[in-house]
Short mmCIF file of C-alpha atoms in Angstrom, two decimals:
data_model
loop_
_atom_site.label_atom_id
_atom_site.label_comp_id
_atom_site.label_asym_id
_atom_site.label_seq_id
_atom_site.Cartn_x
_atom_site.Cartn_y
_atom_site.Cartn_z
CA MET T 1087 147.26 61.94 177.72
CA ILE T 1088 148.15 63.24 174.29
CA ARG T 1089 145.24 64.17 172.05
CA ILE T 1090 144.52 66.05 168.85
CA THR T 1091 140.80 66.76 168.65
CA ARG T 1092 138.08 68.91 167.15
CA ASP T 1093 136.31 68.97 170.52
CA ASP T 1094 136.66 71.54 173.27
CA PHE T 1095 137.95 70.34 176.63
CA ASP T 1096 137.01 70.74 180.29
CA ILE T 1097 140.02 72.38 181.94
CA SER T 1098 138.76 71.87 185.50
CA ALA T 1099 138.18 68.14 185.00
CA LEU T 1100 141.59 67.67 183.40
CA LEU T 1101 143.35 69.61 186.18
CA GLU T 1102 141.59 67.42 188.74
CA GLU T 1103 142.72 64.29 186.87
CA ALA T 1104 146.33 65.55 187.01
CA ARG T 1105 146.31 65.63 190.80
CA GLY T 1106 148.29 62.86 192.37
CA ASP T 1107 150.22 62.07 195.51
CA GLU T 1108 153.53 62.59 193.71
CA ASN T 1109 152.60 66.05 192.40
CA GLY T 1110 153.30 69.01 194.67
CA ALA T 1111 152.69 71.39 191.77
CA ILE T 1112 150.55 71.46 188.66
CA VAL T 1113 151.15 74.10 186.01
CA SER T 1114 148.86 74.61 183.04
CA PHE T 1115 148.99 76.62 179.84
CA VAL T 1116 145.90 77.40 177.76
CA GLY T 1117 146.32 78.90 174.30
CA ILE T 1118 143.30 80.89 173.11
CA VAL T 1119 142.34 82.41 169.74
CA ARG T 1120 142.92 86.10 170.35
CA ASN T 1121 141.09 89.00 168.76
CA ASP T 1122 143.76 90.68 166.69
CA GLY T 1123 141.51 91.57 163.80
CA ILE T 1124 140.51 88.05 162.78
CA GLU T 1125 137.05 86.53 162.60
CA ARG T 1126 138.10 82.89 162.94
CA MET T 1127 141.01 80.52 162.52
CA GLU T 1128 141.38 77.14 160.83
CA VAL T 1129 143.85 74.81 162.51
CA GLU T 1130 145.18 71.86 160.53
CA ALA T 1131 147.55 69.09 161.54
CA PHE T 1132 149.29 66.09 160.06
CA GLU T 1133 147.65 64.25 162.94
CA GLU T 1134 149.57 60.97 163.04
CA VAL T 1135 152.94 62.71 162.90
CA ALA T 1136 151.79 65.49 165.24
CA GLU T 1137 150.73 62.97 167.89
CA GLN T 1138 154.05 61.13 167.60
CA GLU T 1139 155.91 64.41 168.01
CA LEU T 1140 153.79 65.37 171.03
CA PHE T 1141 154.60 62.02 172.66
CA ARG T 1142 158.30 62.65 171.98
CA ILE T 1143 158.12 66.16 173.48
CA ARG T 1144 156.28 64.77 176.50
CA GLN T 1145 159.06 62.23 177.07
CA GLU T 1146 161.74 64.92 176.64
CA ALA T 1147 160.09 67.06 179.34
CA ILE T 1148 159.87 64.10 181.71
CA GLU T 1149 163.54 63.26 181.22
CA LYS T 1150 164.84 66.84 181.19
CA PHE T 1151 162.88 68.31 184.11
CA GLY T 1152 161.82 65.27 186.13
CA VAL T 1153 158.15 66.10 185.80
CA THR T 1154 155.79 63.34 186.81
CA SER T 1155 152.86 63.89 184.46
CA VAL T 1156 152.20 65.65 181.15
CA ASP T 1157 148.91 66.07 179.32
CA ILE T 1158 148.69 67.85 175.96
CA ILE T 1159 145.50 68.53 174.02
CA HIS T 1160 145.62 70.45 170.73
CA ARG T 1161 142.50 71.32 168.80
CA VAL T 1162 142.07 71.35 165.04
CA GLY T 1163 139.24 72.63 162.88
CA SER T 1164 137.46 75.96 162.72
CA LEU T 1165 137.93 78.04 165.88
CA ALA T 1166 136.39 81.40 166.78
CA VAL T 1167 137.90 84.25 168.77
CA GLY T 1168 137.94 83.14 172.42
CA ASP T 1169 138.06 79.42 171.64
CA ARG T 1170 140.74 77.32 173.30
CA ILE T 1171 143.43 75.95 170.98
CA VAL T 1172 145.85 74.07 173.21
CA LEU T 1173 146.05 72.84 176.79
CA ILE T 1174 149.21 71.68 178.52
CA ILE T 1175 149.12 70.35 182.07
CA VAL T 1176 152.39 69.47 183.79
CA GLY T 1177 152.67 67.88 187.22
CA ALA T 1178 155.87 67.72 189.24
CA SER T 1179 157.10 67.36 192.79
CA HIS T 1180 158.04 71.04 192.86
CA ARG T 1181 156.80 74.19 191.09
CA LYS T 1182 160.05 75.08 189.35
CA ALA T 1183 160.16 71.79 187.44
CA ALA T 1184 156.48 72.11 186.53
CA PHE T 1185 156.92 75.68 185.22
CA LEU T 1186 160.08 74.83 183.28
CA GLY T 1187 158.52 71.70 181.83
CA CYS T 1188 155.39 73.52 180.70
CA GLU T 1189 157.35 76.32 179.05
CA TYR T 1190 159.61 73.81 177.34
CA ILE T 1191 156.63 71.90 175.95
CA ILE T 1192 154.86 74.90 174.39
CA ASP T 1193 158.13 76.13 172.88
CA ARG T 1194 158.83 72.68 171.38
CA ILE T 1195 155.27 72.41 170.03
CA LYS T 1196 155.72 75.70 168.18
CA GLU T 1197 159.11 74.56 166.83
CA SER T 1198 158.45 71.06 165.62
CA VAL T 1199 154.86 69.82 165.60
CA PRO T 1200 153.21 69.83 162.13
CA ILE T 1201 150.25 72.07 163.00
CA TRP T 1202 149.27 75.03 160.82
CA LYS T 1203 146.95 77.98 161.42
CA LYS T 1204 145.08 80.00 158.83
CA GLU T 1205 143.49 83.26 159.96
CA TYR T 1206 140.37 84.67 158.34
CA THR T 1207 139.45 88.36 158.34
CA ALA T 1208 136.43 90.09 156.75
CA GLY T 1209 137.80 89.89 153.22
CA ASP T 1210 141.01 87.88 153.38
CA SER T 1211 142.81 84.89 154.80
CA ARG T 1212 146.45 84.14 155.50
CA TRP T 1213 148.55 81.30 156.84
CA VAL T 1214 150.24 82.23 160.11
CA PRO T 1215 154.00 81.76 159.89
CA GLY T 1216 155.11 79.27 162.51
CA GLU T 1217 158.36 79.05 164.38
CA HIS T 1218 159.08 75.72 162.69
CA GLU T 1219 158.77 77.05 159.15
#
């Protein structure tokens, strides 16, 4: 599953869905809005292109690491401190492939997916420089 959404997600349910006879390991990554002096964050995406890029990254991870399943959910909209931003779930026969695949996916998302974050503080706002800029 690849999804860009304004809605929060149920991590437990999605982890359960990722279970399968072929998976001996499931690795997940959850990105959260951290409290580093901000009040909230706006996340924007060029959704059609972002979804296409997420599908491409998913396929790269499957081919490169031999992982058996990949789910990526990225939220957009107004998010508060503590809200979840992104979820990546990678299933594989063995843990090493699952860990490597998951790390690869989050690094590639930061490098190439057209998603932007704007942080708001008490009296100011600023766009967060991304790795792909």
